[in-house]
Structures are given as C-alpha cells and as structure tokens.
Amino acid sequence: MTSFAHHLKTIIYPETRKDNTVEEYFGTKVNDPYRWLEDDRSAETAAWVKAENKVTNAYLEQIPFRKQLKERLEKLWNYEKIGAPFIEGDFTYYFKNNGLQNHSVLYRKDVQGNETVFLDPNTFSKDGTTSLGEFAFSKDGSKMAYSISEGGSDWRKVIIMDALSRKILEDTLVDIKFSGLSWKGNEGFYYSSYEKPEGSELSAKTDQHKLYFHKLGTPQKEDKIIFGESQKRRYVGGAVTEDDRYLVITAATSTYGNELYIQDLSKADSPIVTVVADFNSDNTVIDNEGTKLLIVTDRDAPNKRIVTVDASNPKPENWKNLIPETTQVLEPTTCSGYIFAHYMKDAVSVVKQYDYSGKLVHEIQLPGLGTADGFSGKKKDKKVYYTFTNYITPGTIIALEPNSGESVIYQKSKAEFKSEEYESNQVFYTSKDGTRIPMLITHKKGLKLDGKNPTILYGYGGFNISLTPTFSIANAVWMENGGILAIPNLRGGGEYGKEWHDAGTKMQKQNVFDDFIAAAEYLIAEKYTSSDFLALRGGSNGGLLVGAVMTQRPDLAKVALPAVGVLDMLRYHTFTAGAGWAYDYGTAQDSEAMFEYLKAYSPLHNIKKGVSYPATMITTGDHDDRVVPAHSFKFAAELQSKQSGNNPVLIRIDVKAGHGAGKSVAATIQENVDIQAFTLFNMGFNSLPK
C-alpha cells in the first residue's frame, strides 16, 4: 500500500457563484449564498451540474481498479432472478430478470403452463430511465392498471389495459403522485394525486392530496373527487376490500399518524364514515369478514395490535382485541384466510400464523436468523409464498402450505455467492447515553482484527423504518474484496416500536448521530477497523446522518458517502413533500428553540473553514423530487469552498434519475462501482484488496 496523495492531480473544482441571500429566523440572520442552486430549471444550475460531473468523472477515471470492479459486479449480478408468483384470474404471474436486464419483466403462465411475457418495462424507454411503478388487477383478473415513472420522478402516468388481450383500453392518466391503485369491480379504480404545482414540478411544494375515482371509458377530467377537496391532507390513500364491500380511506398530514374512514360500496351513495378522527396513531384495515373489520393500530398500543369492530359503529371505543400488543413490534399480513403476524426480535424476523378468531395456529419455522417477507395474498390462495434473506443468504422463495404448516423451497437463488465462506454476527454496543444498540457485522470468515480492514458503516435511523438483514450483490462484492459491512439499528428506526422511533426525532435527533458515532468507536476499539479504513454511508435520512456525523466528528472516518441526503435542515420543508417529515425533524418555523436545535446539526450550516473533512462523494439524481438535489448541490458547494487538506470533495449527479426507486440495473451497478472504487482508493488502495 502506498500513499497516493502525491501522484494525484490537484482537483480544480468548478467556480460556484455566491450571492448575498440572507434569511432571518427569530432575529438570527443566516447566510444562504448558494440558494440559486435550488432553481433546478435554470441554465446556470444545469451548467454547474455538468461542470461538477466532469470533475467527478475525471477523478473516478484515474482509479486503476475501477474497470475490474465493474466487471466483477456485472458478473456476480448476472444471474436469473425470479419473484414469488401470484394468481390473477386464470393466470399465474411472476417477475423475472435474466440477469442484467435494467428492469424485471412480468411473465404469466396459463393453466396449461404456457409462459408468455405479459409486460416488459425494458420497452418503456431506450435508456432504461422509465420504470414500472404500482400496478393492480381488477378482482376477476380481466383488467389491469399500472403506473410508470419517467426519469425516477415521483410523478406518474397510469395506463389501463385489458389483461386478457393485453390491449391498451383508453387514454393514459397523467400527473399522479404518491398513489395506490385499487379497483372497484371492473368499473374503475381509485387513485390519489395532487394538483400539478405551478413552477418546478420537481421541487415545488405539494401538500393537498386528493382521492379520485376513475370510471373506465370516461376522460380523466371527469374523475370524481372522493376525498380531500374540503379537507386538506398531505397524504390520502384509498383501497377496496377484497370482497368489494368497503372503500377504506386513510388521510394524514405527516409521515406518522392517520385518520381512518370507510364507505360501504354495497349501497349506492352511502356516506363516508369516520373510524379514527385524529392523527395520534397509525391505523390500517387489513381485511374484513362481512361487516366485521380487522384493524391494525398502535392506538393505546405502541408496538401495535389487531382489533375487530363492526362497520356499523366502528369508533375506537368499540374496538376489541383480536391479537393483543406484545413487547415486539407487529406488522401483519393476510393470505389464505389466515393472519400472519410478523414480529422483529432485535431486527430479526419471527412470524406467527393466526386464524381469524385470534387463535395461534403455527409459529413459522424460518430457515435461520434473517428477514422473512411476503405471506400476503388472497383468501382463496392455496399456497402462501415468502422470501427469506440475510446479509449472507441471497433471497430464497419458500412455499408454505398454510393448513399443515409445511414449508418447501420454491426457488433457490442462483447468485454465485459462497455463503459458507462468510459470517454475520450481531453485537450490542453502548451509545453515549447508555442505550444498548444492536449491530450486525458481516465479513469473510477468518478475518484478522488488526484495525486495517476497509469497513462501510451504513445507517438510517428515522421515520420508524427498520434496517433488517437482506442480501445485496454490491455488498457481496465489497466483502469478497476483504471489506466489512457493519449495520447498526439506530434510534429513530422502528426496530423496537414507537418509543425507539420517537427517541430519534425532533429534539432527540442527536441521539441518532450519537448512536452512529458510538458504532464507529466500537468497530475501532474492537480492532475491526480504524479511522483510516472507515467509510460512513447512508441515503435520504441516512444522508442527513452521514452529513451530521462528518461535520460533528470530521476525524472519525476516512470516507463519507451521503446519498440523496436531507442536508439543509432550515429549508427542507419548503420543497415537494418535505413538510410531511416534520414529525421526525420539526421545522425552523416551529419555535426559536427548534430553529436553534436544527441549525446546530444541519450539515450545510456546520461546515467550518480550515477543517479537514473526510474524502467525500455526495450522490444524487437531478430528477429527485423526494429529497430535492438542491440539498446535495448546496452542501457540495459549501464543502468544496471550505475543505482544507487533500481529501477530495466530489458530487456525482445521475442525470434523468430520481430518489432511487425504479433505477435501472446498469445505473445501479455503475453507482455502486464508483462508490466502492472511490472508498478503497481513498483508503490508500491502488489495487483491489484480497
């Protein structure tokens, strides 16, 4: 290993214009010299993106092993992948990818077993930037509606087809965002959207969501607004129960807490009835038996429970426990007339099968410690499918016979990965305030604890989202090259229920950063790695995590990899759906104390001149309309202007790409190659480690 700083060309960053924009909060003036980069449609911003990408590409091109890394990643990625089957009408459908196809193809088999391509998203665009979003079949399987996303945007178009002949039935519906699709018989379907905003559709604020009904054969402009016209809600969803009896409506103003409504579709013009009238709990109808509703809720049960109530009088005071709350978080699904209660024990799956009277039928015997997903389908399904995976087990599809509880492997992964050569161990470490945090550390067997192993510490810590063990080809290649993957379950996530989530929100947000810092310190103390061989990685809310930790502890890691991050905490809520994140973050408008708290950790506002920050590669997409790229643009400009020392500060901007959903395989592989090449190169490697 040699020091390579001397033979690197000095990076000359693009000149980024500063202006004198100042915003005042509670009497405090805050400079925002790069605010012009928020205008994603200006020619000046486009020129800046191009100039930054040119510098980044020139840097990445000089990494000697980048091509070798790409060949390996492509080779390992190139195996046939098949999804779990599902039945619609007289056909069995499943997704299949022959290896390196940009998008998986939807196939179907008829009763004789003849296979045909049903829908191929690779034909949607030449460059793979248009992807399939949601899709839904009508109850008898004769009609299908599906949405497409162009350039990774959250704005979708919806196409309606006759599933039997595969003919497109009518004009495409446009301007649909954050929507499910749910059919009522064969007459039409429910969907949700916002009015298209004035100004940039990629960054303008969207906060009044409405539920519509589209009747087949009528133009979109005649679609009836069912909910959300008189009540202003940021997120509204509608779904029809499997028996076509009820429309269930959820409405929310933030990412946590929703109102719940039902409408009886068996009677014409029946009223919309309120079930839950406030935003203090999360509530979902998972099924019904006649007029009996089954509701999963965390109302008076932070770890969730399932209750039943009659639709004629569905208020919470009439709810009866069907499956009571336990010490572990419940996420139920239904299939074959059973309820499958998914629990997490220290971020690992436990699944129990109940009947509709609340009686335990089986505890599902999973093949090991990991993540089990699926167990959902129709009441009449004879088989229940689920996938099992962990950091060293590629996804395996298992078929369960629900009455006997017998499981058989339906589809083993074809990935060329030798699981038996790797190990994944859960440890518990102590955070700054004494909280015990679990972390899974995965690597090749026989690893030397000499402090010199390249290590990616990956975290999220927010929005009640749990990081559960799953296999990824990119991680497999990292570990094959001697790397360690360490993933802690930080506060702010959902691993231990509502209390754990709340402990990482608003004025407790620093706990999340402390948990991440303590994870790094644990890895260093136990000689897995040292600061010279440590990279911090996270995306979206995890991008905020990396940005906050690298500015609070610039000495902690050699490399920082914030992806599509929320990096300007004073202005995040002014873009797209950002205001919906206030449950987790609070906003700079809430109070002077909240403003001060946000400003104290906002990554953009805590970069100091003369500090040597880690080698940083920021990644984003120019069409990201979830976390707008302005966050990453401004952070990059600020960091480039203030960085001291030799560590590079690059921003890699995917053009015609969004927040990550629907990204093509080719784009995903290239991004992973660049991240791993940049990371290893900055840890001093001139060739791939063995």
Tab-separated table of N, CA, C and O in Angstrom, residues 130-240:
chain	number	residue	atom	x	y	z
A	130	THR	N	-37.215	4.889	-17.697
A	130	THR	CA	-38.652	4.815	-17.379
A	130	THR	C	-38.910	3.462	-16.721
A	130	THR	O	-38.460	2.434	-17.215
A	131	SER	N	-39.605	3.483	-15.594
A	131	SER	CA	-39.781	2.234	-14.843
A	131	SER	C	-41.246	2.001	-14.505
A	131	SER	O	-42.074	2.911	-14.565
A	132	LEU	N	-41.535	0.754	-14.151
A	132	LEU	CA	-42.886	0.373	-13.725
A	132	LEU	C	-43.054	0.749	-12.260
A	132	LEU	O	-42.187	0.468	-11.443
A	133	GLY	N	-44.176	1.380	-11.944
A	133	GLY	CA	-44.459	1.737	-10.552
A	133	GLY	C	-45.449	0.754	-9.953
A	133	GLY	O	-45.229	-0.461	-9.945
A	134	GLU	N	-46.600	1.268	-9.483
A	134	GLU	CA	-47.626	0.396	-8.903
A	134	GLU	C	-48.408	-0.284	-10.032
A	134	GLU	O	-48.472	0.226	-11.141
A	135	PHE	N	-49.050	-1.421	-9.699
A	135	PHE	CA	-49.994	-1.987	-10.666
A	135	PHE	C	-51.077	-2.720	-9.888
A	135	PHE	O	-50.877	-3.132	-8.745
A	136	ALA	N	-52.243	-2.852	-10.511
A	136	ALA	CA	-53.342	-3.547	-9.838
A	136	ALA	C	-54.237	-4.191	-10.884
A	136	ALA	O	-54.528	-3.594	-11.924
A	137	PHE	N	-54.657	-5.424	-10.588
A	137	PHE	CA	-55.625	-6.126	-11.432
A	137	PHE	C	-57.008	-5.956	-10.824
A	137	PHE	O	-57.146	-5.865	-9.602
A	138	SER	N	-58.024	-5.967	-11.698
A	138	SER	CA	-59.388	-5.992	-11.169
A	138	SER	C	-59.614	-7.367	-10.527
A	138	SER	O	-58.842	-8.294	-10.746
A	139	LYS	N	-60.678	-7.489	-9.745
A	139	LYS	CA	-60.858	-8.700	-8.920
A	139	LYS	C	-60.890	-9.994	-9.740
A	139	LYS	O	-60.397	-11.014	-9.310
A	140	ASP	N	-61.487	-9.936	-10.947
A	140	ASP	CA	-61.555	-11.172	-11.747
A	140	ASP	C	-60.337	-11.344	-12.656
A	140	ASP	O	-60.267	-12.276	-13.450
A	141	GLY	N	-59.384	-10.410	-12.549
A	141	GLY	CA	-58.144	-10.538	-13.321
A	141	GLY	C	-58.260	-10.122	-14.774
A	141	GLY	O	-57.321	-10.293	-15.548
A	142	SER	N	-59.418	-9.534	-15.169
A	142	SER	CA	-59.593	-9.215	-16.599
A	142	SER	C	-59.034	-7.841	-16.988
A	142	SER	O	-58.779	-7.584	-18.151
A	143	LYS	N	-58.861	-6.959	-16.033
A	143	LYS	CA	-58.346	-5.609	-16.332
A	143	LYS	C	-57.122	-5.343	-15.451
A	143	LYS	O	-56.996	-5.900	-14.363
A	144	MET	N	-56.245	-4.457	-15.951
A	144	MET	CA	-55.081	-4.091	-15.159
A	144	MET	C	-54.775	-2.619	-15.359
A	144	MET	O	-54.887	-2.106	-16.480
A	145	ALA	N	-54.393	-1.943	-14.274
A	145	ALA	CA	-53.904	-0.558	-14.374
A	145	ALA	C	-52.487	-0.560	-13.831
A	145	ALA	O	-52.207	-1.233	-12.838
A	146	TYR	N	-51.588	0.144	-14.507
A	146	TYR	CA	-50.219	0.225	-13.978
A	146	TYR	C	-49.663	1.625	-14.187
A	146	TYR	O	-50.057	2.349	-15.106
A	147	SER	N	-48.741	2.022	-13.282
A	147	SER	CA	-48.168	3.362	-13.399
A	147	SER	C	-46.725	3.262	-13.865
A	147	SER	O	-46.047	2.261	-13.635
A	148	ILE	N	-46.277	4.321	-14.549
A	148	ILE	CA	-44.869	4.389	-14.961
A	148	ILE	C	-44.265	5.678	-14.427
A	148	ILE	O	-44.949	6.693	-14.266
A	149	SER	N	-42.965	5.589	-14.114
A	149	SER	CA	-42.217	6.764	-13.650
A	149	SER	C	-41.155	7.068	-14.694
A	149	SER	O	-40.425	6.173	-15.117
A	150	GLU	N	-41.080	8.330	-15.099
A	150	GLU	CA	-40.073	8.735	-16.091
A	150	GLU	C	-38.936	9.474	-15.386
A	150	GLU	O	-39.172	10.389	-14.601
A	151	GLY	N	-37.695	9.032	-15.643
A	151	GLY	CA	-36.536	9.703	-15.045
A	151	GLY	C	-36.516	9.646	-13.531
A	151	GLY	O	-35.938	10.502	-12.877
A	152	GLY	N	-37.166	8.627	-12.945
A	152	GLY	CA	-37.108	8.474	-11.495
A	152	GLY	C	-38.012	9.410	-10.717
A	152	GLY	O	-37.986	9.441	-9.489
A	153	SER	N	-38.851	10.170	-11.417
A	153	SER	CA	-39.713	11.135	-10.718
A	153	SER	C	-40.818	10.429	-9.939
A	153	SER	O	-41.243	9.330	-10.291
A	154	ASP	N	-41.297	11.092	-8.866
A	154	ASP	CA	-42.453	10.573	-8.131
A	154	ASP	C	-43.764	10.848	-8.878
A	154	ASP	O	-44.804	10.304	-8.520
A	155	TRP	N	-43.754	11.729	-9.886
A	155	TRP	CA	-44.955	11.950	-10.715
A	155	TRP	C	-45.104	10.766	-11.664
A	155	TRP	O	-44.135	10.338	-12.289
A	156	ARG	N	-46.302	10.223	-11.762
A	156	ARG	CA	-46.503	9.001	-12.555
A	156	ARG	C	-47.583	9.207	-13.623
A	156	ARG	O	-48.433	10.084	-13.486
A	157	LYS	N	-47.554	8.320	-14.606
A	157	LYS	CA	-48.664	8.207	-15.555
A	157	LYS	C	-49.300	6.841	-15.326
A	157	LYS	O	-48.588	5.892	-14.974
A	158	VAL	N	-50.605	6.719	-15.560
A	158	VAL	CA	-51.276	5.426	-15.356
A	158	VAL	C	-51.888	4.948	-16.666
A	158	VAL	O	-52.597	5.696	-17.348
A	159	ILE	N	-51.592	3.696	-17.011
A	159	ILE	CA	-52.043	3.086	-18.269
A	159	ILE	C	-53.003	1.943	-17.920
A	159	ILE	O	-52.772	1.196	-16.964
A	160	ILE	N	-54.087	1.834	-18.682
A	160	ILE	CA	-55.124	0.839	-18.373
A	160	ILE	C	-55.189	-0.156	-19.529
A	160	ILE	O	-55.265	0.251	-20.692
A	161	MET	N	-55.151	-1.445	-19.198
A	161	MET	CA	-55.202	-2.423	-20.276
A	161	MET	C	-56.171	-3.562	-19.992
A	161	MET	O	-56.531	-3.811	-18.846
A	162	ASP	N	-56.579	-4.205	-21.056
A	162	ASP	CA	-57.360	-5.435	-20.951
A	162	ASP	C	-56.332	-6.549	-20.719
A	162	ASP	O	-55.484	-6.794	-21.581
A	163	ALA	N	-56.399	-7.199	-19.564
A	163	ALA	CA	-55.347	-8.165	-19.213
A	163	ALA	C	-55.392	-9.407	-20.103
A	163	ALA	O	-54.371	-10.063	-20.305
A	164	LEU	N	-56.550	-9.743	-20.649
A	164	LEU	CA	-56.648	-10.968	-21.455
A	164	LEU	C	-56.002	-10.766	-22.825
A	164	LEU	O	-55.188	-11.559	-23.268
A	165	SER	N	-56.348	-9.640	-23.493
A	165	SER	CA	-55.797	-9.395	-24.831
A	165	SER	C	-54.517	-8.555	-24.783
A	165	SER	O	-53.842	-8.408	-25.787
A	166	ARG	N	-54.199	-7.980	-23.633
A	166	ARG	CA	-53.068	-7.056	-23.423
A	166	ARG	C	-53.190	-5.788	-24.273
A	166	ARG	O	-52.207	-5.119	-24.560
A	167	LYS	N	-54.449	-5.431	-24.646
A	167	LYS	CA	-54.649	-4.188	-25.417
A	167	LYS	C	-54.852	-3.014	-24.454
A	167	LYS	O	-55.516	-3.155	-23.422
A	168	ILE	N	-54.279	-1.869	-24.830
A	168	ILE	CA	-54.477	-0.646	-24.037
A	168	ILE	C	-55.929	-0.206	-24.240
A	168	ILE	O	-56.418	-0.150	-25.374
A	169	LEU	N	-56.602	0.107	-23.148
A	169	LEU	CA	-58.041	0.359	-23.247
A	169	LEU	C	-58.409	1.811	-23.516
A	169	LEU	O	-59.406	2.096	-24.139
A	170	GLU	N	-57.654	2.766	-22.986
A	170	GLU	CA	-58.081	4.163	-23.149
A	170	GLU	C	-56.909	5.096	-22.947
A	170	GLU	O	-55.763	4.653	-22.798
A	171	ASP	N	-57.186	6.389	-22.909
A	171	ASP	CA	-56.115	7.376	-22.756
A	171	ASP	C	-55.376	7.190	-21.434
A	171	ASP	O	-55.965	6.821	-20.413
A	172	THR	N	-54.086	7.492	-21.484
A	172	THR	CA	-53.243	7.430	-20.279
A	172	THR	C	-53.664	8.518	-19.292
A	172	THR	O	-53.919	9.660	-19.691
A	173	LEU	N	-53.732	8.165	-18.009
A	173	LEU	CA	-53.975	9.186	-16.977
A	173	LEU	C	-52.634	9.828	-16.634
A	173	LEU	O	-51.611	9.147	-16.589
A	174	VAL	N	-52.627	11.126	-16.354
A	174	VAL	CA	-51.347	11.824	-16.121
A	174	VAL	C	-51.329	12.528	-14.763
A	174	VAL	O	-52.366	12.676	-14.098
A	175	ASP	N	-50.126	12.971	-14.389
A	175	ASP	CA	-49.936	13.810	-13.188
A	175	ASP	C	-50.463	13.157	-11.911
A	175	ASP	O	-51.261	13.745	-11.173
A	176	ILE	N	-50.008	11.940	-11.659
A	176	ILE	CA	-50.444	11.201	-10.469
A	176	ILE	C	-49.227	10.999	-9.572
A	176	ILE	O	-48.149	10.680	-10.054
A	177	LYS	N	-49.401	11.255	-8.269
A	177	LYS	CA	-48.239	11.195	-7.370
A	177	LYS	C	-48.606	10.588	-6.027
A	177	LYS	O	-49.637	10.918	-5.464
A	178	PHE	N	-47.713	9.728	-5.502
A	178	PHE	CA	-47.911	9.020	-4.217
A	178	PHE	C	-49.263	8.328	-4.202
A	178	PHE	O	-50.126	8.624	-3.380
A	179	SER	N	-49.444	7.417	-5.146
A	179	SER	CA	-50.775	6.830	-5.295
A	179	SER	C	-50.734	5.316	-5.282
A	179	SER	O	-49.832	4.704	-5.847
A	180	GLY	N	-51.733	4.718	-4.641
A	180	GLY	CA	-52.024	3.314	-4.866
A	180	GLY	C	-53.013	3.236	-6.021
A	180	GLY	O	-53.475	4.269	-6.527
A	181	LEU	N	-53.338	2.035	-6.453
A	181	LEU	CA	-54.375	1.824	-7.466
A	181	LEU	C	-55.248	0.703	-6.926
A	181	LEU	O	-54.734	-0.349	-6.548
A	182	SER	N	-56.548	0.932	-6.847
A	182	SER	CA	-57.416	-0.102	-6.275
A	182	SER	C	-58.746	-0.143	-7.022
A	182	SER	O	-59.464	0.859	-7.091
A	183	TRP	N	-59.050	-1.302	-7.590
A	183	TRP	CA	-60.240	-1.463	-8.432
A	183	TRP	C	-61.506	-1.654	-7.607
A	183	TRP	O	-61.483	-2.291	-6.557
A	184	LYS	N	-62.601	-1.151	-8.180
A	184	LYS	CA	-63.936	-1.468	-7.669
A	184	LYS	C	-64.589	-2.304	-8.773
A	184	LYS	O	-64.921	-1.772	-9.852
A	185	GLY	N	-64.710	-3.605	-8.536
A	185	GLY	CA	-65.231	-4.498	-9.588
A	185	GLY	C	-64.421	-4.324	-10.857
A	185	GLY	O	-63.194	-4.250	-10.810
A	186	ASN	N	-65.135	-4.222	-11.993
A	186	ASN	CA	-64.463	-3.925	-13.257
A	186	ASN	C	-64.831	-2.535	-13.761
A	186	ASN	O	-64.545	-2.185	-14.891
A	187	GLU	N	-65.492	-1.744	-12.877
A	187	GLU	CA	-65.999	-0.462	-13.409
A	187	GLU	C	-64.974	0.664	-13.388
A	187	GLU	O	-65.082	1.624	-14.140
A	188	GLY	N	-63.951	0.525	-12.545
A	188	GLY	CA	-62.953	1.588	-12.481
A	188	GLY	C	-62.105	1.415	-11.238
A	188	GLY	O	-62.193	0.396	-10.546
A	189	PHE	N	-61.267	2.419	-10.945
A	189	PHE	CA	-60.360	2.265	-9.796
A	189	PHE	C	-60.136	3.615	-9.107
A	189	PHE	O	-60.363	4.685	-9.669
A	190	TYR	N	-59.678	3.499	-7.872
A	190	TYR	CA	-59.345	4.681	-7.059
A	190	TYR	C	-57.851	4.971	-7.176
A	190	TYR	O	-57.034	4.051	-7.243
A	191	TYR	N	-57.512	6.254	-7.188
A	191	TYR	CA	-56.095	6.661	-7.170
A	191	TYR	C	-56.007	8.012	-6.470
A	191	TYR	O	-57.026	8.673	-6.242
A	192	SER	N	-54.775	8.427	-6.122
A	192	SER	CA	-54.592	9.690	-5.402
A	192	SER	C	-53.642	10.604	-6.155
A	192	SER	O	-52.721	10.124	-6.817
A	193	SER	N	-53.844	11.910	-6.010
A	193	SER	CA	-52.848	12.827	-6.567
A	193	SER	C	-52.986	14.238	-6.008
A	193	SER	O	-53.926	14.548	-5.283
A	194	TYR	N	-52.000	15.059	-6.368
A	194	TYR	CA	-52.009	16.491	-6.058
A	194	TYR	C	-52.347	17.245	-7.332
A	194	TYR	O	-52.172	16.729	-8.435
A	195	GLU	N	-52.784	18.511	-7.172
A	195	GLU	CA	-52.846	19.394	-8.343
A	195	GLU	C	-51.403	19.571	-8.806
A	195	GLU	O	-50.504	19.699	-7.983
A	196	LYS	N	-51.176	19.621	-10.113
A	196	LYS	CA	-49.811	19.853	-10.601
A	196	LYS	C	-49.404	21.253	-10.146
A	196	LYS	O	-50.125	22.220	-10.364
A	197	PRO	N	-48.243	21.411	-9.469
A	197	PRO	CA	-47.909	22.738	-8.940
A	197	PRO	C	-47.492	23.710	-10.035
A	197	PRO	O	-47.061	23.299	-11.113
A	198	GLU	N	-47.618	24.996	-9.722
A	198	GLU	CA	-47.049	26.000	-10.623
A	198	GLU	C	-45.554	26.006	-10.348
A	198	GLU	O	-45.109	25.661	-9.264
A	199	GLY	N	-44.747	26.423	-11.336
A	199	GLY	CA	-43.305	26.405	-11.107
A	199	GLY	C	-42.769	25.010	-11.351
A	199	GLY	O	-43.363	24.224	-12.082
A	200	SER	N	-41.647	24.689	-10.724
A	200	SER	CA	-40.993	23.409	-10.999
A	200	SER	C	-41.765	22.252	-10.392
A	200	SER	O	-41.943	22.187	-9.191
A	201	GLU	N	-42.160	21.291	-11.247
A	201	GLU	CA	-42.890	20.141	-10.706
A	201	GLU	C	-41.949	19.234	-9.911
A	201	GLU	O	-42.385	18.345	-9.201
A	202	LEU	N	-40.627	19.458	-10.033
A	202	LEU	CA	-39.683	18.619	-9.297
A	202	LEU	C	-39.344	19.176	-7.923
A	202	LEU	O	-38.806	18.472	-7.082
A	203	SER	N	-39.601	20.470	-7.674
A	203	SER	CA	-39.262	20.978	-6.339
A	203	SER	C	-40.364	21.793	-5.674
A	203	SER	O	-40.280	22.059	-4.479
A	204	ALA	N	-41.408	22.185	-6.427
A	204	ALA	CA	-42.475	22.977	-5.798
A	204	ALA	C	-43.199	22.152	-4.735
A	204	ALA	O	-43.297	20.934	-4.825
A	205	LYS	N	-43.723	22.858	-3.733
A	205	LYS	CA	-44.364	22.193	-2.593
A	205	LYS	C	-45.675	21.524	-3.026
A	205	LYS	O	-46.447	22.075	-3.797
A	206	THR	N	-45.926	20.315	-2.514
A	206	THR	CA	-47.188	19.609	-2.801
A	206	THR	C	-47.790	19.211	-1.466
A	206	THR	O	-47.190	18.413	-0.752
A	207	ASP	N	-48.934	19.759	-1.112
A	207	ASP	CA	-49.450	19.362	0.204
A	207	ASP	C	-50.946	19.117	0.297
A	207	ASP	O	-51.446	18.843	1.379
A	208	GLN	N	-51.699	19.191	-0.837
A	208	GLN	CA	-53.107	18.797	-0.759
A	208	GLN	C	-53.356	17.598	-1.663
A	208	GLN	O	-53.443	17.714	-2.877
A	209	HIS	N	-53.456	16.441	-1.031
A	209	HIS	CA	-53.623	15.179	-1.752
A	209	HIS	C	-55.117	14.895	-1.846
A	209	HIS	O	-55.851	15.163	-0.902
A	210	LYS	N	-55.553	14.331	-2.984
A	210	LYS	CA	-56.980	14.012	-3.126
A	210	LYS	C	-57.139	12.584	-3.635
A	210	LYS	O	-56.309	12.103	-4.409
A	211	LEU	N	-58.235	11.951	-3.229
A	211	LEU	CA	-58.562	10.607	-3.711
A	211	LEU	C	-59.600	10.743	-4.823
A	211	LEU	O	-60.621	11.416	-4.641
A	212	TYR	N	-59.318	10.119	-5.969
A	212	TYR	CA	-60.214	10.188	-7.132
A	212	TYR	C	-60.737	8.794	-7.473
A	212	TYR	O	-60.096	7.800	-7.169
A	213	PHE	N	-61.874	8.772	-8.176
A	213	PHE	CA	-62.340	7.516	-8.781
A	213	PHE	C	-62.353	7.702	-10.287
A	213	PHE	O	-62.964	8.637	-10.802
A	214	HIS	N	-61.643	6.819	-10.988
A	214	HIS	CA	-61.661	6.864	-12.449
A	214	HIS	C	-62.588	5.771	-12.968
A	214	HIS	O	-62.350	4.579	-12.754
A	215	LYS	N	-63.656	6.198	-13.645
A	215	LYS	CA	-64.609	5.241	-14.211
A	215	LYS	C	-64.124	4.899	-15.623
A	215	LYS	O	-63.832	5.804	-16.424
A	216	LEU	N	-63.990	3.606	-15.897
A	216	LEU	CA	-63.499	3.185	-17.211
A	216	LEU	C	-64.342	3.809	-18.316
A	216	LEU	O	-65.560	3.918	-18.197
A	217	GLY	N	-63.652	4.198	-19.381
A	217	GLY	CA	-64.364	4.732	-20.541
A	217	GLY	C	-64.722	6.204	-20.428
A	217	GLY	O	-65.384	6.746	-21.313
A	218	THR	N	-64.309	6.865	-19.343
A	218	THR	CA	-64.586	8.311	-19.227
A	218	THR	C	-63.256	9.060	-19.179
A	218	THR	O	-62.249	8.505	-18.724
A	219	PRO	N	-63.237	10.325	-19.642
A	219	PRO	CA	-61.968	11.077	-19.616
A	219	PRO	C	-61.533	11.412	-18.178
A	219	PRO	O	-62.368	11.537	-17.278
A	220	GLN	N	-60.213	11.565	-17.990
A	220	GLN	CA	-59.676	11.830	-16.649
A	220	GLN	C	-60.275	13.089	-16.026
A	220	GLN	O	-60.479	13.142	-14.811
A	221	LYS	N	-60.566	14.095	-16.861
A	221	LYS	CA	-61.084	15.346	-16.283
A	221	LYS	C	-62.444	15.165	-15.617
A	221	LYS	O	-62.866	15.996	-14.817
A	222	GLU	N	-63.112	14.047	-15.920
A	222	GLU	CA	-64.404	13.778	-15.266
A	222	GLU	C	-64.263	12.913	-14.009
A	222	GLU	O	-65.255	12.572	-13.360
A	223	ASP	N	-63.012	12.537	-13.665
A	223	ASP	CA	-62.807	11.695	-12.476
A	223	ASP	C	-63.341	12.403	-11.237
A	223	ASP	O	-63.110	13.590	-11.028
A	224	LYS	N	-64.069	11.637	-10.430
A	224	LYS	CA	-64.759	12.201	-9.283
A	224	LYS	C	-63.817	12.280	-8.074
A	224	LYS	O	-63.107	11.318	-7.768
A	225	ILE	N	-63.814	13.445	-7.403
A	225	ILE	CA	-63.036	13.547	-6.157
A	225	ILE	C	-63.853	12.910	-5.042
A	225	ILE	O	-64.984	13.307	-4.775
A	226	ILE	N	-63.278	11.895	-4.404
A	226	ILE	CA	-63.980	11.157	-3.354
A	226	ILE	C	-63.672	11.755	-1.983
A	226	ILE	O	-64.508	11.794	-1.089
A	227	PHE	N	-62.405	12.223	-1.814
A	227	PHE	CA	-61.975	12.714	-0.511
A	227	PHE	C	-60.818	13.696	-0.703
A	227	PHE	O	-59.985	13.490	-1.577
A	228	GLY	N	-60.781	14.733	0.135
A	228	GLY	CA	-59.613	15.613	0.143
A	228	GLY	C	-59.854	16.972	-0.483
A	228	GLY	O	-58.954	17.800	-0.545
A	229	GLU	N	-61.091	17.202	-0.970
A	229	GLU	CA	-61.349	18.527	-1.548
A	229	GLU	C	-61.622	19.534	-0.442
A	229	GLU	O	-61.024	20.605	-0.387
A	230	SER	N	-62.508	19.160	0.490
A	230	SER	CA	-62.822	20.105	1.569
A	230	SER	C	-61.860	19.941	2.750
A	230	SER	O	-61.642	20.858	3.511
A	231	GLN	N	-61.259	18.734	2.913
A	231	GLN	CA	-60.286	18.523	3.988
A	231	GLN	C	-58.891	18.549	3.364
A	231	GLN	O	-58.604	17.755	2.482
A	232	LYS	N	-58.020	19.435	3.842
A	232	LYS	CA	-56.676	19.496	3.263
A	232	LYS	C	-55.768	18.501	3.987
A	232	LYS	O	-55.501	18.636	5.175
A	233	ARG	N	-55.335	17.474	3.261
A	233	ARG	CA	-54.454	16.459	3.841
A	233	ARG	C	-53.265	16.255	2.905
A	233	ARG	O	-53.415	16.293	1.695
A	234	ARG	N	-52.100	15.987	3.494
A	234	ARG	CA	-50.898	15.867	2.654
A	234	ARG	C	-50.794	14.502	1.978
A	234	ARG	O	-50.226	14.360	0.907
A	235	TYR	N	-51.311	13.462	2.654
A	235	TYR	CA	-51.262	12.104	2.076
A	235	TYR	C	-52.640	11.467	2.227
A	235	TYR	O	-53.153	11.355	3.336
A	236	VAL	N	-53.221	11.036	1.092
A	236	VAL	CA	-54.530	10.379	1.143
A	236	VAL	C	-54.443	9.095	0.318
A	236	VAL	O	-53.892	9.099	-0.784
A	237	GLY	N	-54.980	8.000	0.860
A	237	GLY	CA	-54.968	6.741	0.105
A	237	GLY	C	-56.331	6.086	0.172
A	237	GLY	O	-57.066	6.271	1.141
A	238	GLY	N	-56.663	5.320	-0.853
A	238	GLY	CA	-57.942	4.602	-0.854
A	238	GLY	C	-57.756	3.187	-1.362
A	238	GLY	O	-57.041	2.977	-2.343
A	239	ALA	N	-58.372	2.217	-0.685
A	239	ALA	CA	-58.260	0.824	-1.133
A	239	ALA	C	-59.583	0.120	-0.890
A	239	ALA	O	-60.259	0.369	0.109
A	240	VAL	N	-59.933	-0.778	-1.825
A	240	VAL	CA	-61.189	-1.526	-1.730
A	240	VAL	C	-60.879	-2.876	-1.090
A	240	VAL	O	-59.893	-3.522	-1.450
